[in-house]
Amino acid sequence: MAAALTRGLTAEGFVVDVCRDGPSGLEAARFGGYDAVLLDLMLPGMSGYTVVRTLREEANWVPVLVLSAKDGEYDQADALDYGADDYLTKPFSFVVLLAKLRALVRRDPVPRPTAVQAHGIRLDPATREVTVDGAHVELAVREFAVLERLLAASPAVVSKEELLDAVWGDAAEGVNIVEVYVGYLRRKLGRERVETVRGVGYRIAP
Amino acid sequence: MAAALTRGLTAEGFVVDVCRDGPSGLEAARFGGYDAVLLDLMLPGMSGYTVVRTLREEANWVPVLVLSAKDGEYDQADALDYGADDYLTKPFSFVVLLAKLRALVRRDPVPRPTAVQAHGIRLDPATREVTVDGAHVELAVREFAVLERLLAASPAVVSKEELLDAVWGDAAEGVNIVEVYVGYLRRKLGRERVETVRGVGYRIAP
DNA sequence: ACCCCACCTGAGAGGACCCTGAGACCGCTG
DNA sequence: CAGCGGTCTCAGGGTCCTCTCAGGTGGGGT
């Protein structure tokens, strides 16, 4: 199959390198400077999951398109949560593969971590897990949403109005509810983690 | 289905607005300031293709996740080529939808306006951080606004009337308040940082 | 040398802004 | 039904920002 894909992609104008096992693919992705990686999940030596997760942990955001015979829905979700950008199940159409590949290459190579992280606070949108300096913290849905917004903006300051709009939507009443939830967050994360910028809003403490 | 999705996404902490036809959806996407758009291809009034293509032609790059009962391979390719960011075919798994949506939302971090800087004074509008020769300085909202204006104009001189108009607006009373706030700034930044040009105004000292 | 006027500043009133405890409401669970 | 966790409103109280005012200072023109 690697040979067939190489032929097809080359005919479409792509320049293709092939690796035949996990470790060598990881090595190539690390240092090859590729525009995109086409990754099979079933690899000798190292699973595709491990490859993509390792890359992301190393802050390598090369676009990864995962390719697999598996088709359980949770496999897709898993691959995406591990940091893959897109997913194709075999048997797949070459036309679709081309379209997805082009879409990936078009994208800006901006860092896209699966988890948001700043100043000791880690938040994983997929698993709803939040840790502060490694310690696990339980958050309610609203609290989680507020923290997510603050982390996404960090180190910038987020106004109460923006938080209100992002978390409560247009039907929001007043900004006091934001103050209350920031209070809840401080109680759970630690008093100093969320900083008030008087007259402006809140931010994650540096 | 819209109701079911709204319920599910709301439970996950998303804020959801629903539009039931193409034109109203397009309008909402244009002006709603959304983090992402979930778009069905089969819409009354205007096809989803048209919606996403129109948005892209208007240079609106809001992330779009297309959702459709169609499953021909060319539909997927078409949607992606029209500018959609990702694609899901019905019936789809809610877990996968969530994963894809999160991947889209975290894609592009908000572009931060760059910091203003002049003669040892650095001011970052996003983080509201002000440093003088590297030392951090705390400023109130009004003080910040005055300094921002002075820095933006630097090395030019800014008249009191212009500062008054820029910071206090039309309802301004007298220029003495400007003098008072320049005094506050000098106290915090250092006496020599803001220079008085008698009869004209103020400027950042060279 | 003198004086006028632009500018500076300390004091203090008032209030905007923010935090928080108490409690109502709701849906879920045992 | 009682208990509980999550959500939200409300009012009281503390902090510090904002602005006014009046008196002081000094530059520069005559």
Coordinates of C-alpha atoms (C1' of nucleotides) in Angstrom, one line a residue:
Chain A
M1 CA 0.0 0.0 0.0
A2 CA 2.9 2.4 0.7
A3 CA 4.0 1.9 -2.8
A4 CA 0.6 2.6 -4.3
L5 CA 0.3 5.8 -2.2
T6 CA 3.7 6.9 -3.1
R7 CA 2.9 6.5 -6.8
G8 CA -0.4 8.3 -6.5
L9 CA 0.9 11.2 -4.4
T10 CA 3.9 11.7 -6.6
A11 CA 1.7 11.9 -9.6
E12 CA -0.2 14.7 -7.8
G13 CA 3.0 16.6 -7.3
F14 CA 3.8 15.7 -3.7
V15 CA 7.3 14.7 -2.8
V16 CA 7.1 11.5 -0.7
D17 CA 9.4 9.7 1.7
V18 CA 8.4 6.3 3.2
C19 CA 9.3 4.8 6.6
R20 CA 8.4 1.2 7.3
D21 CA 8.2 1.2 11.0
G22 CA 7.3 3.3 14.0
P23 CA 10.7 4.4 15.3
S24 CA 12.1 5.4 11.9
G25 CA 9.0 7.3 11.1
L26 CA 9.2 9.2 14.4
E27 CA 12.8 10.0 13.7
A28 CA 11.9 11.2 10.2
A29 CA 9.0 13.3 11.4
R30 CA 11.3 14.9 14.0
F31 CA 14.0 16.0 11.7
G32 CA 12.7 15.7 8.2
G33 CA 10.9 19.1 8.0
Y34 CA 7.9 17.7 6.3
D35 CA 4.7 19.6 5.4
A36 CA 2.6 16.6 6.5
V37 CA 2.8 13.1 7.9
L38 CA 0.6 10.2 6.7
L39 CA 0.6 7.8 9.6
D40 CA -0.7 4.2 9.8
L41 CA -1.8 3.1 13.2
M42 CA -0.6 -0.5 12.8
L43 CA 3.1 -0.2 12.7
P44 CA 6.0 -2.5 13.5
G45 CA 8.0 -1.4 16.5
M46 CA 5.8 1.4 17.7
S47 CA 2.1 2.1 17.4
G48 CA 0.9 5.2 15.4
Y49 CA -0.7 6.5 18.6
T50 CA 2.7 6.6 20.3
V51 CA 4.3 8.3 17.3
V52 CA 1.8 11.1 17.2
R53 CA 1.6 11.5 20.9
T54 CA 5.4 11.6 21.2
L55 CA 5.6 14.2 18.5
R56 CA 3.0 16.4 20.3
E57 CA 4.8 16.0 23.6
E58 CA 7.9 17.3 21.9
A59 CA 5.9 20.4 20.7
N60 CA 6.1 19.2 17.1
W61 CA 2.9 20.4 15.4
V62 CA 3.5 18.9 11.9
P63 CA 0.1 18.0 10.4
V64 CA -0.6 14.3 10.9
L65 CA -3.2 12.4 9.0
V66 CA -3.9 9.0 10.6
L67 CA -4.7 6.0 8.4
S68 CA -6.0 2.8 9.8
A69 CA -8.1 -0.3 9.3
K70 CA -9.7 0.3 12.6
D71 CA -13.0 2.0 12.4
G72 CA -14.5 2.1 15.9
E73 CA -15.7 5.6 16.7
Y74 CA -13.5 5.7 19.8
D75 CA -10.4 5.0 17.7
Q76 CA -11.1 8.1 15.8
A77 CA -11.7 10.1 19.0
D78 CA -8.5 8.6 20.5
A79 CA -6.4 9.5 17.5
L80 CA -7.6 13.0 17.5
D81 CA -7.2 13.4 21.2
Y82 CA -3.6 12.1 21.0
G83 CA -3.0 15.1 18.7
A84 CA -3.7 13.8 15.2
D85 CA -5.2 16.3 12.9
D86 CA -7.5 14.1 10.8
Y87 CA -8.4 10.5 10.4
L88 CA -9.1 8.1 7.5
T89 CA -10.3 4.5 7.8
K90 CA -9.4 1.8 5.3
P91 CA -10.7 1.2 2.8
F92 CA -10.5 4.9 1.8
S93 CA -10.9 6.8 -1.4
F94 CA -7.7 8.3 -2.8
V95 CA -9.7 11.4 -3.7
V96 CA -10.7 12.0 -0.1
L97 CA -7.2 11.4 1.0
L98 CA -5.9 14.0 -1.4
A99 CA -8.5 16.5 -0.2
K100 CA -7.8 16.0 3.4
L101 CA -4.0 16.1 2.8
R102 CA -4.4 19.4 0.9
A103 CA -6.6 20.8 3.7
L104 CA -3.9 19.9 6.2
V105 CA -1.1 21.4 4.3
R106 CA -3.0 24.6 3.7
R107 CA -3.4 25.1 7.4
D108 CA -1.1 27.4 9.3
P109 CA 1.5 25.4 11.2
V110 CA 0.4 27.0 14.5
P111 CA 1.0 25.2 17.7
R112 CA -2.2 23.3 18.6
P113 CA -1.7 21.5 21.9
T114 CA -4.4 19.0 22.8
A115 CA -4.3 20.3 26.3
V116 CA -4.1 23.9 27.3
Q117 CA -1.4 24.7 29.8
A118 CA 0.0 27.8 31.6
H119 CA 1.9 28.4 34.8
G120 CA 1.4 25.1 36.4
I121 CA -2.3 24.7 35.4
R122 CA -3.0 22.0 32.9
L123 CA -6.5 21.6 31.4
D124 CA -7.4 18.8 29.0
P125 CA -10.7 19.6 27.1
A126 CA -11.1 16.0 26.0
T127 CA -10.9 14.3 29.4
R128 CA -12.1 17.3 31.4
E129 CA -9.1 16.8 33.6
V130 CA -7.5 19.7 35.4
T131 CA -4.3 19.6 37.4
V132 CA -2.5 22.3 39.4
D133 CA 1.1 21.6 39.9
G134 CA 0.3 18.0 39.2
A135 CA -2.5 17.8 41.7
H136 CA -5.9 16.7 40.4
V137 CA -8.7 19.2 40.8
E138 CA -12.5 18.6 40.3
L139 CA -14.3 21.3 38.5
A140 CA -18.0 21.8 37.6
V141 CA -18.9 22.5 34.0
R142 CA -19.2 26.3 34.4
E143 CA -16.0 26.5 36.4
F144 CA -14.2 24.5 33.7
A145 CA -15.5 26.7 31.0
V146 CA -14.3 29.8 32.7
L147 CA -10.9 28.4 33.4
E148 CA -10.6 27.2 29.8
R149 CA -11.2 30.7 28.5
L150 CA -8.7 32.2 30.9
L151 CA -6.1 29.7 29.9
A152 CA -6.7 30.1 26.2
A153 CA -6.1 33.8 26.5
S154 CA -3.2 33.6 28.9
P155 CA -1.1 35.6 29.5
A156 CA -3.6 38.2 28.2
V157 CA -6.3 39.7 30.4
V158 CA -9.9 38.6 29.8
S159 CA -12.7 41.0 30.5
K160 CA -15.7 40.0 32.5
E161 CA -17.9 40.7 29.5
E162 CA -16.0 38.4 27.3
L163 CA -16.1 35.6 29.9
L164 CA -19.8 36.2 30.3
D165 CA -20.4 36.0 26.5
A166 CA -18.2 32.9 26.1
V167 CA -19.5 30.9 29.0
W168 CA -23.0 32.1 29.6
G169 CA -24.0 33.3 26.1
D170 CA -26.1 36.2 25.0
A171 CA -28.8 35.7 27.5
A172 CA -26.5 36.7 30.2
E173 CA -27.8 38.9 33.0
G174 CA -25.0 40.7 34.8
V175 CA -21.3 40.3 35.4
N176 CA -21.6 39.4 39.0
I177 CA -21.9 35.7 38.1
V178 CA -18.5 35.9 36.6
E179 CA -17.1 37.3 39.9
V180 CA -18.8 34.5 41.8
Y181 CA -17.3 31.8 39.5
V182 CA -13.8 33.3 39.7
G183 CA -14.3 33.1 43.4
Y184 CA -15.1 29.4 43.1
L185 CA -12.0 28.9 40.9
R186 CA -9.8 30.6 43.4
R187 CA -11.1 28.4 46.1
K188 CA -10.2 25.3 44.1
L189 CA -7.1 26.2 42.3
G190 CA -5.5 28.4 45.0
R191 CA -6.2 32.0 45.9
E192 CA -3.2 33.3 43.8
R193 CA -3.8 31.5 40.6
V194 CA -6.4 33.9 39.2
E195 CA -5.4 37.5 39.2
T196 CA -7.8 40.5 39.2
V197 CA -6.9 43.4 37.0
R198 CA -9.2 46.1 38.4
G199 CA -11.4 47.8 35.9
V200 CA -10.3 45.3 33.2
G201 CA -10.8 41.7 34.0
Y202 CA -9.0 38.6 35.1
R203 CA -6.0 36.6 34.0
I204 CA -4.0 33.5 35.0
A205 CA -1.3 34.7 37.4
P206 CA 2.2 34.6 36.0
Chain B
M1 CA -31.3 16.8 15.8
A2 CA -30.4 20.5 16.4
A3 CA -32.1 20.2 19.8
A4 CA -30.1 17.0 20.7
L5 CA -26.8 18.6 19.6
T6 CA -27.6 21.8 21.5
R7 CA -28.3 19.8 24.7
G8 CA -25.2 17.7 24.3
L9 CA -22.8 20.6 23.5
T10 CA -24.3 22.7 26.3
A11 CA -23.6 19.9 28.8
E12 CA -20.0 20.0 27.6
G13 CA -19.8 23.7 28.4
F14 CA -20.2 25.1 24.9
V15 CA -22.6 28.0 24.4
V16 CA -24.8 27.2 21.4
D17 CA -27.0 29.3 19.1
V18 CA -29.2 27.6 16.5
C19 CA -30.2 28.8 13.0
R20 CA -32.7 26.8 11.1
D21 CA -32.0 27.9 7.5
G22 CA -29.1 28.9 5.3
P23 CA -29.5 32.7 5.1
S24 CA -30.0 33.2 8.8
G25 CA -27.0 30.9 9.5
L26 CA -24.8 32.9 7.2
E27 CA -25.9 36.1 8.8
A28 CA -25.2 34.7 12.3
A29 CA -21.8 33.4 11.2
R30 CA -20.9 36.8 9.8
F31 CA -21.7 38.8 12.8
G32 CA -22.0 36.5 15.7
G33 CA -18.4 36.3 16.6
Y34 CA -18.5 32.5 17.1
D35 CA -15.6 30.3 17.9
A36 CA -16.8 27.6 15.4
V37 CA -19.7 26.8 13.1
L38 CA -21.4 23.5 12.9
L39 CA -23.0 23.4 9.4
D40 CA -25.5 21.0 7.9
L41 CA -25.3 20.7 4.1
M42 CA -29.0 20.2 3.6
L43 CA -30.5 23.5 4.6
P44 CA -33.7 25.3 3.6
G45 CA -33.1 28.5 1.6
M46 CA -29.4 28.0 0.9
S47 CA -27.1 25.0 0.8
G48 CA -24.3 24.5 3.3
Y49 CA -21.8 24.6 0.4
T50 CA -23.0 28.1 -0.4
V51 CA -22.8 29.2 3.2
V52 CA -19.2 28.2 3.7
R53 CA -18.1 29.4 0.3
T54 CA -19.7 32.8 0.8
L55 CA -18.0 33.1 4.2
R56 CA -14.6 32.3 2.7
E57 CA -15.1 34.7 -0.1
E58 CA -15.7 37.4 2.5
A59 CA -12.4 36.5 4.1
N60 CA -14.2 35.1 7.2
W61 CA -12.1 32.2 8.5
V62 CA -14.2 31.1 11.3
P63 CA -13.7 27.3 11.8
V64 CA -16.5 25.4 10.0
L65 CA -17.3 21.7 10.7
V66 CA -19.7 20.3 8.0
L67 CA -22.3 17.8 9.0
S68 CA -24.3 15.9 6.4
A69 CA -26.3 12.8 5.5
K70 CA -24.5 12.6 2.2
D71 CA -21.6 10.3 2.2
G72 CA -20.3 10.1 -1.3
E73 CA -16.6 10.6 -1.4
Y74 CA -16.8 13.6 -3.6
D75 CA -19.1 15.4 -1.2
Q76 CA -16.3 15.3 1.4
A77 CA -13.8 16.5 -1.1
D78 CA -16.1 19.3 -2.2
A79 CA -16.9 20.5 1.2
L80 CA -13.2 20.7 2.1
D81 CA -12.3 22.4 -1.1
Y82 CA -15.1 25.0 -0.6
G83 CA -13.3 25.9 2.6
A84 CA -14.8 23.8 5.3
D85 CA -12.2 22.7 7.9
D86 CA -13.6 19.3 8.6
Y87 CA -16.4 16.9 7.8
L88 CA -18.7 14.5 9.5
T89 CA -21.2 12.2 7.9
K90 CA -24.5 11.1 9.6
P91 CA -24.8 8.9 11.4
F92 CA -21.9 10.2 13.4
S93 CA -20.7 9.6 17.0
F94 CA -21.1 12.5 19.4
V95 CA -17.7 11.7 20.8
V96 CA -16.1 12.2 17.4
L97 CA -18.0 15.4 16.9
L98 CA -16.7 16.7 20.2
A99 CA -13.1 15.8 19.4
K100 CA -13.3 17.4 16.0
L101 CA -15.0 20.5 17.4
R102 CA -12.3 20.9 20.1
A103 CA -9.6 20.4 17.5
L104 CA -11.1 23.2 15.4
V105 CA -11.7 25.6 18.3
R106 CA -8.2 25.3 19.7
R107 CA -6.7 25.8 16.3
D108 CA -5.8 29.4 16.0
P109 CA -5.0 31.4 19.0
V110 CA -6.2 35.0 19.0
P111 CA -3.7 37.2 17.4
R112 CA -2.4 39.5 20.0
P113 CA -1.8 43.2 19.4
T114 CA 1.9 43.9 19.7
A115 CA 3.3 45.8 22.5
V116 CA 4.1 49.5 22.2
Q117 CA 7.6 50.5 23.2
A118 CA 9.6 53.8 23.4
H119 CA 12.6 54.9 25.4
G120 CA 12.7 52.2 28.0
I121 CA 9.0 52.1 28.5
R122 CA 7.1 49.0 27.3
L123 CA 3.4 48.7 27.3
D124 CA 1.5 45.6 26.3
P125 CA -2.3 46.2 25.6
A126 CA -3.1 42.5 25.9
T127 CA -1.6 41.7 29.2
R128 CA -1.8 45.3 30.4
E129 CA 1.8 45.0 31.5
V130 CA 3.9 48.0 31.8
T131 CA 7.7 48.0 32.4
V132 CA 10.2 50.8 32.8
D133 CA 13.7 49.7 32.1
G134 CA 12.5 46.1 32.8
A135 CA 10.9 46.9 36.1
H136 CA 7.2 46.1 36.4
V137 CA 4.9 49.0 37.2
E138 CA 1.2 48.8 38.3
L139 CA -1.1 51.3 36.6
A140 CA -4.8 52.1 37.0
V141 CA -7.0 52.1 34.0
R142 CA -6.9 55.9 33.4
E143 CA -3.2 56.1 33.9
F144 CA -2.8 53.2 31.5
A145 CA -4.9 55.0 28.9
V146 CA -3.0 58.2 29.2
L147 CA 0.4 56.4 28.9
E148 CA -0.8 54.4 25.9
R149 CA -1.7 57.6 24.1
L150 CA 1.6 59.2 24.9
L151 CA 3.5 56.2 23.7
A152 CA 1.5 55.9 20.5
A153 CA 2.3 59.5 19.6
S154 CA 5.9 59.3 20.7
P155 CA 8.2 61.1 20.0
A156 CA 5.5 63.7 19.1
V157 CA 4.0 66.0 21.6
V158 CA 0.4 65.4 22.6
S159 CA -1.8 68.3 23.6
K160 CA -3.9 68.2 26.8
E161 CA -7.1 68.6 24.8
E162 CA -6.2 65.6 22.7
L163 CA -5.5 63.5 25.8
L164 CA -8.7 64.7 27.3
D165 CA -10.7 63.7 24.3
A166 CA -8.9 60.3 23.9
V167 CA -9.1 59.2 27.5
W168 CA -12.1 60.9 28.9
G169 CA -14.3 61.4 25.9
D170 CA -16.6 64.2 24.9
A171 CA -18.1 64.7 28.4
A172 CA -14.8 66.0 29.6
E173 CA -14.9 68.9 32.0
G174 CA -11.5 70.6 32.2
V175 CA -7.9 69.9 31.4
N176 CA -6.8 69.9 35.0
I177 CA -7.6 66.2 35.3
V178 CA -5.0 65.6 32.6
E179 CA -2.4 67.4 34.6
V180 CA -3.3 65.3 37.7
Y181 CA -2.9 62.1 35.8
V182 CA 0.4 63.1 34.2
G183 CA 1.4 63.7 37.8
Y184 CA 0.4 60.2 38.8
L185 CA 2.3 58.8 35.9
R186 CA 5.5 60.7 36.8
R187 CA 5.2 59.4 40.3
K188 CA 5.1 55.8 39.1
L189 CA 7.3 55.9 36.0
G190 CA 9.9 58.3 37.3
R191 CA 9.8 62.1 37.4
E192 CA 11.7 62.5 34.1
R193 CA 9.8 60.1 31.9
V194 CA 7.1 62.5 30.9
E195 CA 8.2 65.8 29.7
T196 CA 6.1 69.0 29.8
V197 CA 6.2 71.2 26.7
R198 CA 4.9 74.5 28.1
G199 CA 1.8 75.8 26.2
V200 CA 1.7 72.7 24.0
G201 CA 1.3 69.5 25.9
Y202 CA 3.3 66.4 27.0
R203 CA 5.5 63.8 25.5
I204 CA 7.6 60.8 26.4
A205 CA 11.1 62.0 27.3
P206 CA 13.8 61.0 24.8
Chain C
dA1 C1' 12.5 92.9 38.9
dC2 C1' 7.9 91.9 38.6
dC3 C1' 3.8 89.7 37.4
dC4 C1' 0.8 86.7 35.0
dC5 C1' -0.5 82.4 33.8
dA6 C1' 0.5 77.7 32.8
dC7 C1' 1.4 74.0 35.4
dC8 C1' 1.9 71.0 39.7
dT9 C1' 0.3 68.6 43.7
dG10 C1' -1.7 67.3 48.4
dA11 C1' -5.9 66.3 50.6
dG12 C1' -10.1 64.3 50.7
dA13 C1' -15.0 63.2 49.2
dG14 C1' -17.5 60.0 46.7
dG15 C1' -18.4 56.1 44.4
dA16 C1' -17.2 52.4 41.1
dC17 C1' -15.5 48.1 41.4
dC18 C1' -14.9 43.7 43.5
dC19 C1' -15.4 39.9 46.9
dT20 C1' -18.1 36.9 49.6
dG21 C1' -21.5 34.6 52.6
dA22 C1' -26.2 33.3 52.7
dG23 C1' -29.7 31.2 50.7
dA24 C1' -33.2 29.9 46.8
dC25 C1' -33.9 26.8 43.0
dC26 C1' -33.4 22.7 40.3
dG27 C1' -32.3 18.1 38.9
dC28 C1' -30.4 13.8 40.3
dT29 C1' -29.7 9.9 43.4
dG30 C1' -30.2 6.8 47.1
Chain D
dC1 C1' -38.7 12.2 50.3
dA2 C1' -34.2 13.9 52.0
dG3 C1' -29.7 14.9 50.7
dC4 C1' -26.5 16.7 47.6
dG5 C1' -24.0 19.1 44.0
dG6 C1' -24.4 22.7 40.7
dT7 C1' -26.1 27.2 39.5
dC8 C1' -27.4 31.6 40.3
dT9 C1' -29.2 36.0 42.8
dC10 C1' -28.7 39.4 46.2
dA11 C1' -27.0 42.5 49.5
dG12 C1' -23.3 44.1 52.6
dG13 C1' -18.9 45.7 53.1
dG14 C1' -14.0 46.7 51.9
dT15 C1' -10.7 48.7 48.7
dC16 C1' -8.7 51.8 45.8
dC17 C1' -9.7 54.6 41.7
dT18 C1' -11.3 58.8 40.1
dC19 C1' -11.9 63.5 40.2
dT20 C1' -12.4 68.2 42.3
dC21 C1' -10.5 72.0 44.5
dA22 C1' -7.5 75.2 46.3
dG23 C1' -3.1 76.7 47.1
dG24 C1' 1.7 76.6 45.6
dT25 C1' 5.6 76.9 42.0
dG26 C1' 8.2 78.6 38.3
dG27 C1' 8.9 80.2 33.3
dG28 C1' 9.2 83.9 30.5
dG29 C1' 7.5 88.3 28.8
dT30 C1' 7.6 93.2 29.8

